């Protein structure tokens, strides 16, 4: 059985308790006056272009036993961001979803919905065939989606309560263009990257899908979105480990 590239291995699995590690602190942003979650030894790659901090996990691919139900944050983010196959990490060719998830989405948003949200990176055609054979959820019914375009518009993240200085459970948040109101990226620790598939058309035959679609930037504001922008590197002070207050 092939082990998906984005699957976590026992040698790299972390828990929510790891978020309370001493490397993670809360500081006061001296530019905005607000709170900011940071690593004490933060590196440029720890934040994305929206200024959101990403949860650090060990990258020990192949060490220990594979955990198919757990996703490696770094590899999932890379596969989604670069349009790589979630199974082999090669160039992806098609978006794939379970039939039950598609039907659930259509039941909520109706046939006029213009985009389909997903946290599942795409696949190449050979790995799509393998998924049919080895993945129980896919085996119970699956669809291939042809899209006009796609954009990375979603994250799953912990959000810091700036008053109680406690981290929330993982929430799904929608990103938005600069200037849109929404959660402060300084208060987020991301776990997964999601995409909006624009103008999805369902196919049963993956060879009928002409590719992933055109990659686009976020185009419309959302009142529930984190505000993108260049990563901020202000002077900070007042180190407090999260959850210690």
CSV table of N, CA and C in Angstrom, one decimal, residues 27-148:
chain,number,residue,atom,x,y,z
A,27,UNK,N,4.1,38.1,22.4
A,27,UNK,CA,4.8,39.3,22.6
A,27,UNK,C,3.8,40.5,22.2
A,28,UNK,N,4.2,41.7,22.6
A,28,UNK,CA,3.4,42.8,22.2
A,28,UNK,C,4.0,43.4,21.0
A,29,UNK,N,3.2,43.6,20.0
A,29,UNK,CA,3.6,44.2,18.7
A,29,UNK,C,3.7,45.7,18.9
A,30,UNK,N,4.9,46.2,18.9
A,30,UNK,CA,5.1,47.7,19.2
A,30,UNK,C,4.7,48.6,18.1
A,31,UNK,N,4.4,48.0,17.0
A,31,UNK,CA,3.8,48.8,15.9
A,31,UNK,C,2.3,49.0,16.0
A,32,UNK,N,1.6,47.9,16.3
A,32,UNK,CA,0.2,47.9,16.3
A,32,UNK,C,-0.4,48.0,17.8
A,33,UNK,N,0.5,47.6,18.7
A,33,UNK,CA,0.0,47.6,20.1
A,33,UNK,C,-0.7,46.3,20.5
A,34,UNK,N,-0.9,45.4,19.5
A,34,UNK,CA,-1.6,44.2,19.8
A,34,UNK,C,-0.7,43.0,20.2
A,35,UNK,N,-1.3,41.9,20.5
A,35,UNK,CA,-0.5,40.7,20.9
A,35,UNK,C,-0.1,40.0,19.6
A,36,UNK,N,1.0,39.3,19.7
A,36,UNK,CA,1.5,38.5,18.6
A,36,UNK,C,2.1,37.2,19.1
A,37,UNK,N,1.7,36.1,18.4
A,37,UNK,CA,2.3,34.8,18.7
A,37,UNK,C,3.6,34.6,17.9
A,38,UNK,N,4.7,34.3,18.5
A,38,UNK,CA,5.9,34.1,17.8
A,38,UNK,C,6.7,32.9,18.4
A,39,UNK,N,7.7,32.5,17.6
A,39,UNK,CA,8.7,31.6,18.1
A,39,UNK,C,9.9,32.4,18.6
A,40,UNK,N,10.5,32.0,19.7
A,40,UNK,CA,11.6,32.7,20.2
A,40,UNK,C,12.8,32.8,19.2
A,41,UNK,N,12.9,31.7,18.4
A,41,UNK,CA,13.9,31.7,17.4
A,41,UNK,C,13.3,31.7,16.0
A,42,UNK,N,12.3,32.5,15.8
A,42,UNK,CA,11.5,32.5,14.6
A,42,UNK,C,12.4,32.8,13.3
A,43,UNK,N,12.1,32.0,12.3
A,43,UNK,CA,12.8,32.1,11.0
A,43,UNK,C,11.8,32.6,10.0
A,44,UNK,N,12.3,33.2,8.9
A,44,UNK,CA,11.4,33.7,7.8
A,44,UNK,C,10.4,32.7,7.3
A,45,UNK,N,10.8,31.5,7.2
A,45,UNK,CA,9.9,30.4,6.7
A,45,UNK,C,8.8,30.0,7.6
A,46,UNK,N,8.9,30.5,8.9
A,46,UNK,CA,7.8,30.1,9.8
A,46,UNK,C,6.5,30.8,9.5
A,47,UNK,N,6.6,31.9,8.7
A,47,UNK,CA,5.4,32.7,8.4
A,47,UNK,C,5.1,32.6,6.9
A,48,UNK,N,3.9,32.6,6.5
A,48,UNK,CA,3.6,32.7,5.1
A,48,UNK,C,3.4,34.1,4.6
A,49,UNK,N,3.1,34.3,3.3
A,49,UNK,CA,3.0,35.7,2.8
A,49,UNK,C,1.8,36.5,3.3
A,50,UNK,N,0.9,35.8,4.1
A,50,UNK,CA,-0.1,36.5,4.7
A,50,UNK,C,0.2,37.0,6.1
A,51,UNK,N,1.4,36.6,6.6
A,51,UNK,CA,1.9,36.9,7.9
A,51,UNK,C,1.4,35.9,9.0
A,52,UNK,N,0.9,34.8,8.6
A,52,UNK,CA,0.4,33.8,9.5
A,52,UNK,C,1.5,32.9,9.9
A,53,UNK,N,1.6,32.6,11.2
A,53,UNK,CA,2.6,31.7,11.7
A,53,UNK,C,2.2,30.3,11.5
A,54,UNK,N,3.1,29.4,11.1
A,54,UNK,CA,2.8,28.0,10.9
A,54,UNK,C,3.4,27.1,12.0
A,55,UNK,N,2.5,26.1,12.4
A,55,UNK,CA,3.0,25.2,13.4
A,55,UNK,C,4.2,24.4,13.0
A,56,UNK,N,5.2,24.3,13.8
A,56,UNK,CA,6.4,23.5,13.5
A,56,UNK,C,6.2,22.1,13.8
A,57,UNK,N,6.5,21.2,12.9
A,57,UNK,CA,6.5,19.8,13.2
A,57,UNK,C,7.8,19.2,12.6
A,58,UNK,N,8.3,18.1,13.2
A,58,UNK,CA,9.5,17.4,12.7
A,58,UNK,C,9.2,16.9,11.3
A,59,UNK,N,10.2,17.0,10.4
A,59,UNK,CA,10.1,16.4,9.1
A,59,UNK,C,10.9,15.2,9.0
A,60,UNK,N,10.3,14.1,9.4
A,60,UNK,CA,11.0,12.8,9.5
A,60,UNK,C,10.3,11.8,8.6
A,61,UNK,N,10.1,12.1,7.4
A,61,UNK,CA,9.4,11.3,6.4
A,61,UNK,C,10.0,9.9,6.4
A,62,UNK,N,9.1,8.9,6.6
A,62,UNK,CA,9.5,7.5,6.6
A,62,UNK,C,10.0,6.9,7.9
A,63,UNK,N,10.1,7.7,8.9
A,63,UNK,CA,10.6,7.3,10.2
A,63,UNK,C,9.4,6.7,11.1
A,64,UNK,N,9.5,5.5,11.5
A,64,UNK,CA,8.5,4.9,12.3
A,64,UNK,C,7.4,4.2,11.4
A,65,UNK,N,6.1,4.3,11.9
A,65,UNK,CA,5.0,3.8,11.2
A,65,UNK,C,4.1,4.9,10.6
A,66,UNK,N,3.6,4.6,9.4
A,66,UNK,CA,2.7,5.7,8.8
A,66,UNK,C,1.4,5.7,9.5
A,67,UNK,N,0.9,7.0,9.7
A,67,UNK,CA,-0.5,7.2,10.3
A,67,UNK,C,-1.3,7.8,9.2
A,68,UNK,N,-2.1,7.0,8.5
A,68,UNK,CA,-2.8,7.5,7.3
A,68,UNK,C,-3.9,8.6,7.7
A,69,UNK,N,-4.4,8.5,8.9
A,69,UNK,CA,-5.4,9.5,9.3
A,69,UNK,C,-4.9,10.8,9.8
A,70,UNK,N,-3.6,10.9,9.9
A,70,UNK,CA,-3.0,12.2,10.4
A,70,UNK,C,-2.2,12.8,9.2
A,71,UNK,N,-2.3,14.1,9.2
A,71,UNK,CA,-1.6,14.8,8.1
A,71,UNK,C,-0.4,15.6,8.6
A,72,UNK,N,0.7,15.6,7.9
A,72,UNK,CA,1.9,16.4,8.2
A,72,UNK,C,1.7,17.8,7.7
A,73,UNK,N,1.7,18.7,8.7
A,73,UNK,CA,1.4,20.1,8.3
A,73,UNK,C,2.3,20.7,7.2
A,74,UNK,N,3.6,20.5,7.3
A,74,UNK,CA,4.5,21.1,6.3
A,74,UNK,C,4.3,20.5,4.9
A,75,UNK,N,4.2,19.2,4.8
A,75,UNK,CA,4.0,18.5,3.5
A,75,UNK,C,2.7,18.8,2.9
A,76,UNK,N,1.6,18.9,3.8
A,76,UNK,CA,0.3,19.2,3.2
A,76,UNK,C,0.3,20.6,2.7
A,77,UNK,N,0.9,21.5,3.4
A,77,UNK,CA,1.0,22.9,3.0
A,77,UNK,C,1.7,23.0,1.6
A,78,UNK,N,2.9,22.3,1.5
A,78,UNK,CA,3.7,22.4,0.3
A,78,UNK,C,2.9,21.8,-0.9
A,79,UNK,N,2.2,20.7,-0.7
A,79,UNK,CA,1.5,20.0,-1.8
A,79,UNK,C,0.4,20.9,-2.3
A,80,UNK,N,-0.4,21.6,-1.3
A,80,UNK,CA,-1.5,22.4,-1.7
A,80,UNK,C,-0.9,23.7,-2.4
A,81,UNK,N,0.1,24.3,-1.8
A,81,UNK,CA,0.6,25.6,-2.3
A,81,UNK,C,1.2,25.4,-3.7
A,82,UNK,N,1.9,24.3,-4.0
A,82,UNK,CA,2.5,24.2,-5.3
A,82,UNK,C,1.8,23.2,-6.2
A,83,UNK,N,0.6,22.8,-5.9
A,83,UNK,CA,-0.1,21.9,-6.8
A,83,UNK,C,0.5,20.6,-7.0
A,84,UNK,N,1.1,20.0,-5.9
A,84,UNK,CA,1.7,18.7,-6.0
A,84,UNK,C,0.8,17.6,-5.7
A,85,UNK,N,1.1,16.4,-6.2
A,85,UNK,CA,0.3,15.2,-5.8
A,85,UNK,C,0.4,14.9,-4.4
A,86,UNK,N,-0.7,14.7,-3.7
A,86,UNK,CA,-0.6,14.5,-2.2
A,86,UNK,C,-0.1,13.1,-1.9
A,87,UNK,N,0.0,12.2,-2.9
A,87,UNK,CA,0.5,10.8,-2.7
A,87,UNK,C,2.0,10.7,-3.0
A,88,UNK,N,2.4,11.2,-4.2
A,88,UNK,CA,3.8,10.9,-4.6
A,88,UNK,C,4.6,12.2,-4.7
A,89,UNK,N,4.0,13.4,-4.5
A,89,UNK,CA,4.7,14.7,-4.5
A,89,UNK,C,5.1,15.1,-5.9
A,90,UNK,N,4.7,14.4,-6.9
A,90,UNK,CA,5.0,14.9,-8.3
A,90,UNK,C,4.0,15.9,-8.7
A,91,UNK,N,4.1,16.4,-10.0
A,91,UNK,CA,3.1,17.3,-10.5
A,91,UNK,C,1.7,16.7,-10.5
A,92,UNK,N,0.8,17.4,-9.9
A,92,UNK,CA,-0.6,16.9,-9.9
A,92,UNK,C,-1.4,17.2,-11.2
A,93,UNK,N,-2.4,16.5,-11.4
A,93,UNK,CA,-3.2,16.6,-12.7
A,93,UNK,C,-4.7,16.8,-12.5
A,94,UNK,N,-5.2,16.5,-11.3
A,94,UNK,CA,-6.6,16.5,-11.1
A,94,UNK,C,-7.0,16.7,-9.6
A,95,UNK,N,-8.1,17.4,-9.4
A,95,UNK,CA,-8.7,17.5,-8.1
A,95,UNK,C,-9.7,16.3,-7.9
A,96,UNK,N,-9.7,15.7,-6.7
A,96,UNK,CA,-10.5,14.5,-6.4
A,96,UNK,C,-11.2,14.7,-5.1
A,97,UNK,N,-12.4,14.3,-5.0
A,97,UNK,CA,-13.1,14.4,-3.8
A,97,UNK,C,-14.1,13.2,-3.6
A,98,UNK,N,-14.5,12.9,-2.4
A,98,UNK,CA,-15.4,11.8,-2.2
A,98,UNK,C,-16.8,12.3,-2.7
A,99,UNK,N,-17.6,11.3,-3.1
A,99,UNK,CA,-19.0,11.7,-3.6
A,99,UNK,C,-19.8,12.2,-2.4
A,100,UNK,N,-19.6,11.6,-1.3
A,100,UNK,CA,-20.4,12.1,-0.1
A,100,UNK,C,-20.1,13.5,0.3
A,101,UNK,N,-18.8,13.9,0.2
A,101,UNK,CA,-18.5,15.3,0.6
A,101,UNK,C,-19.1,16.2,-0.5
A,102,UNK,N,-19.0,15.9,-1.7
A,102,UNK,CA,-19.6,16.7,-2.8
A,102,UNK,C,-21.1,16.9,-2.6
A,103,UNK,N,-21.8,15.8,-2.3
A,103,UNK,CA,-23.2,15.8,-2.1
A,103,UNK,C,-23.6,16.7,-0.9
A,104,UNK,N,-22.8,16.5,0.2
A,104,UNK,CA,-23.1,17.3,1.4
A,104,UNK,C,-22.9,18.8,1.1
A,105,UNK,N,-21.9,19.2,0.3
A,105,UNK,CA,-21.7,20.6,0.0
A,105,UNK,C,-22.8,21.1,-0.9
A,106,UNK,N,-23.2,20.3,-1.9
A,106,UNK,CA,-24.3,20.8,-2.7
A,106,UNK,C,-25.6,20.9,-2.0
A,107,UNK,N,-25.8,20.1,-1.0
A,107,UNK,CA,-27.0,20.1,-0.2
A,107,UNK,C,-27.1,21.4,0.6
A,108,UNK,N,-26.0,21.9,1.1
A,108,UNK,CA,-25.9,23.1,1.9
A,108,UNK,C,-25.9,24.4,1.0
A,109,UNK,N,-25.1,24.4,-0.1
A,109,UNK,CA,-25.0,25.6,-0.8
A,109,UNK,C,-25.7,25.6,-2.2
A,110,UNK,N,-26.3,24.5,-2.6
A,110,UNK,CA,-27.1,24.4,-3.8
A,110,UNK,C,-26.2,24.3,-5.0
A,111,UNK,N,-26.9,24.1,-6.2
A,111,UNK,CA,-26.2,23.9,-7.4
A,111,UNK,C,-25.6,25.2,-8.0
A,112,UNK,N,-26.0,26.3,-7.4
A,112,UNK,CA,-25.4,27.6,-8.0
A,112,UNK,C,-24.1,28.0,-7.3
A,113,UNK,N,-23.6,27.2,-6.4
A,113,UNK,CA,-22.4,27.5,-5.7
A,113,UNK,C,-21.2,27.7,-6.7
A,114,UNK,N,-20.4,28.7,-6.5
A,114,UNK,CA,-19.4,29.0,-7.6
A,114,UNK,C,-18.1,28.4,-7.2
A,115,UNK,N,-17.9,27.9,-6.0
A,115,UNK,CA,-16.6,27.4,-5.6
A,115,UNK,C,-16.7,26.3,-4.6
A,116,UNK,N,-15.7,25.4,-4.6
A,116,UNK,CA,-15.8,24.2,-3.7
A,116,UNK,C,-14.5,24.3,-2.8
A,117,UNK,N,-14.7,24.3,-1.5
A,117,UNK,CA,-13.5,24.4,-0.6
A,117,UNK,C,-13.0,23.0,-0.3
A,118,UNK,N,-11.7,22.9,-0.3
A,118,UNK,CA,-11.0,21.6,0.0
A,118,UNK,C,-9.7,21.8,0.7
A,119,UNK,N,-9.4,20.9,1.6
A,119,UNK,CA,-8.1,20.8,2.2
A,119,UNK,C,-7.3,19.6,1.7
A,120,UNK,N,-7.8,18.9,0.7
A,120,UNK,CA,-7.2,17.8,0.1
A,120,UNK,C,-6.4,18.2,-1.1
A,121,UNK,N,-5.1,18.2,-1.1
A,121,UNK,CA,-4.3,18.5,-2.3
A,121,UNK,C,-4.7,17.7,-3.5
A,122,UNK,N,-4.4,18.1,-4.7
A,122,UNK,CA,-4.7,17.3,-5.9
A,122,UNK,C,-3.8,16.0,-6.0
A,123,UNK,N,-4.1,15.3,-7.0
A,123,UNK,CA,-3.3,14.0,-7.3
A,123,UNK,C,-3.0,13.9,-8.7
A,124,UNK,N,-2.0,13.1,-9.0
A,124,UNK,CA,-1.7,12.8,-10.4
A,124,UNK,C,-2.6,11.6,-10.8
A,125,UNK,N,-2.7,11.3,-12.1
A,125,UNK,CA,-3.6,10.3,-12.6
A,125,UNK,C,-3.2,8.9,-12.1
A,126,UNK,N,-1.9,8.5,-12.1
A,126,UNK,CA,-1.6,7.1,-11.5
A,126,UNK,C,-2.0,7.0,-10.1
A,127,UNK,N,-1.8,8.1,-9.3
A,127,UNK,CA,-2.1,8.0,-7.9
A,127,UNK,C,-3.6,8.1,-7.6
A,128,UNK,N,-4.3,8.7,-8.5
A,128,UNK,CA,-5.8,8.7,-8.4
A,128,UNK,C,-6.3,7.3,-8.6
A,129,UNK,N,-5.7,6.5,-9.5
A,129,UNK,CA,-6.1,5.1,-9.6
A,129,UNK,C,-5.7,4.3,-8.4
A,130,UNK,N,-4.6,4.6,-7.8
A,130,UNK,CA,-4.2,3.9,-6.6
A,130,UNK,C,-5.1,4.2,-5.4
A,131,UNK,N,-5.5,5.5,-5.4
A,131,UNK,CA,-6.4,5.9,-4.3
A,131,UNK,C,-7.8,5.1,-4.3
A,132,UNK,N,-8.2,4.8,-5.5
A,132,UNK,CA,-9.5,4.1,-5.7
A,132,UNK,C,-9.3,2.7,-5.1
A,133,UNK,N,-8.1,2.1,-5.2
A,133,UNK,CA,-7.9,0.8,-4.7
A,133,UNK,C,-7.6,0.7,-3.2
A,134,UNK,N,-6.9,1.7,-2.7
A,134,UNK,CA,-6.4,1.6,-1.3
A,134,UNK,C,-7.2,2.5,-0.3
A,135,UNK,N,-7.8,3.5,-0.7
A,135,UNK,CA,-8.5,4.5,0.2
A,135,UNK,C,-10.0,4.1,0.4
A,136,UNK,N,-10.4,3.7,1.6
A,136,UNK,CA,-11.8,3.2,1.7
A,136,UNK,C,-12.8,4.3,1.4
A,137,UNK,N,-12.5,5.6,1.8
A,137,UNK,CA,-13.5,6.7,1.6
A,137,UNK,C,-13.6,6.9,0.1
A,138,UNK,N,-12.5,6.9,-0.7
A,138,UNK,CA,-12.5,7.1,-2.1
A,138,UNK,C,-13.2,5.9,-2.8
A,139,UNK,N,-13.0,4.7,-2.3
A,139,UNK,CA,-13.6,3.5,-2.8
A,139,UNK,C,-15.1,3.4,-2.7
A,140,UNK,N,-15.6,4.1,-1.7
A,140,UNK,CA,-17.1,4.2,-1.5
A,140,UNK,C,-17.8,5.1,-2.5
A,141,UNK,N,-17.0,5.9,-3.3
A,141,UNK,CA,-17.6,6.8,-4.2
A,141,UNK,C,-16.7,8.0,-4.3
A,142,UNK,N,-16.4,8.4,-5.5
A,142,UNK,CA,-15.5,9.6,-5.7
A,142,UNK,C,-15.8,10.3,-7.0
A,143,UNK,N,-15.3,11.5,-7.1
A,143,UNK,CA,-15.6,12.4,-8.3
A,143,UNK,C,-14.3,13.1,-8.6
A,144,UNK,N,-14.1,13.5,-9.8
A,144,UNK,CA,-13.0,14.4,-10.3
A,144,UNK,C,-13.6,15.7,-10.7
A,145,UNK,N,-12.9,16.8,-10.3
A,145,UNK,CA,-13.4,18.1,-10.5
A,145,UNK,C,-12.5,18.9,-11.5
A,146,UNK,N,-13.1,19.4,-12.6
A,146,UNK,CA,-12.5,20.3,-13.5
A,146,UNK,C,-12.9,21.7,-13.0
A,147,UNK,N,-11.9,22.6,-12.9
A,147,UNK,CA,-12.1,23.9,-12.4
A,147,UNK,C,-11.6,25.0,-13.4
A,148,UNK,N,-12.2,26.1,-13.4
A,148,UNK,CA,-11.7,27.2,-14.2
A,148,UNK,C,-10.4,27.8,-13.6
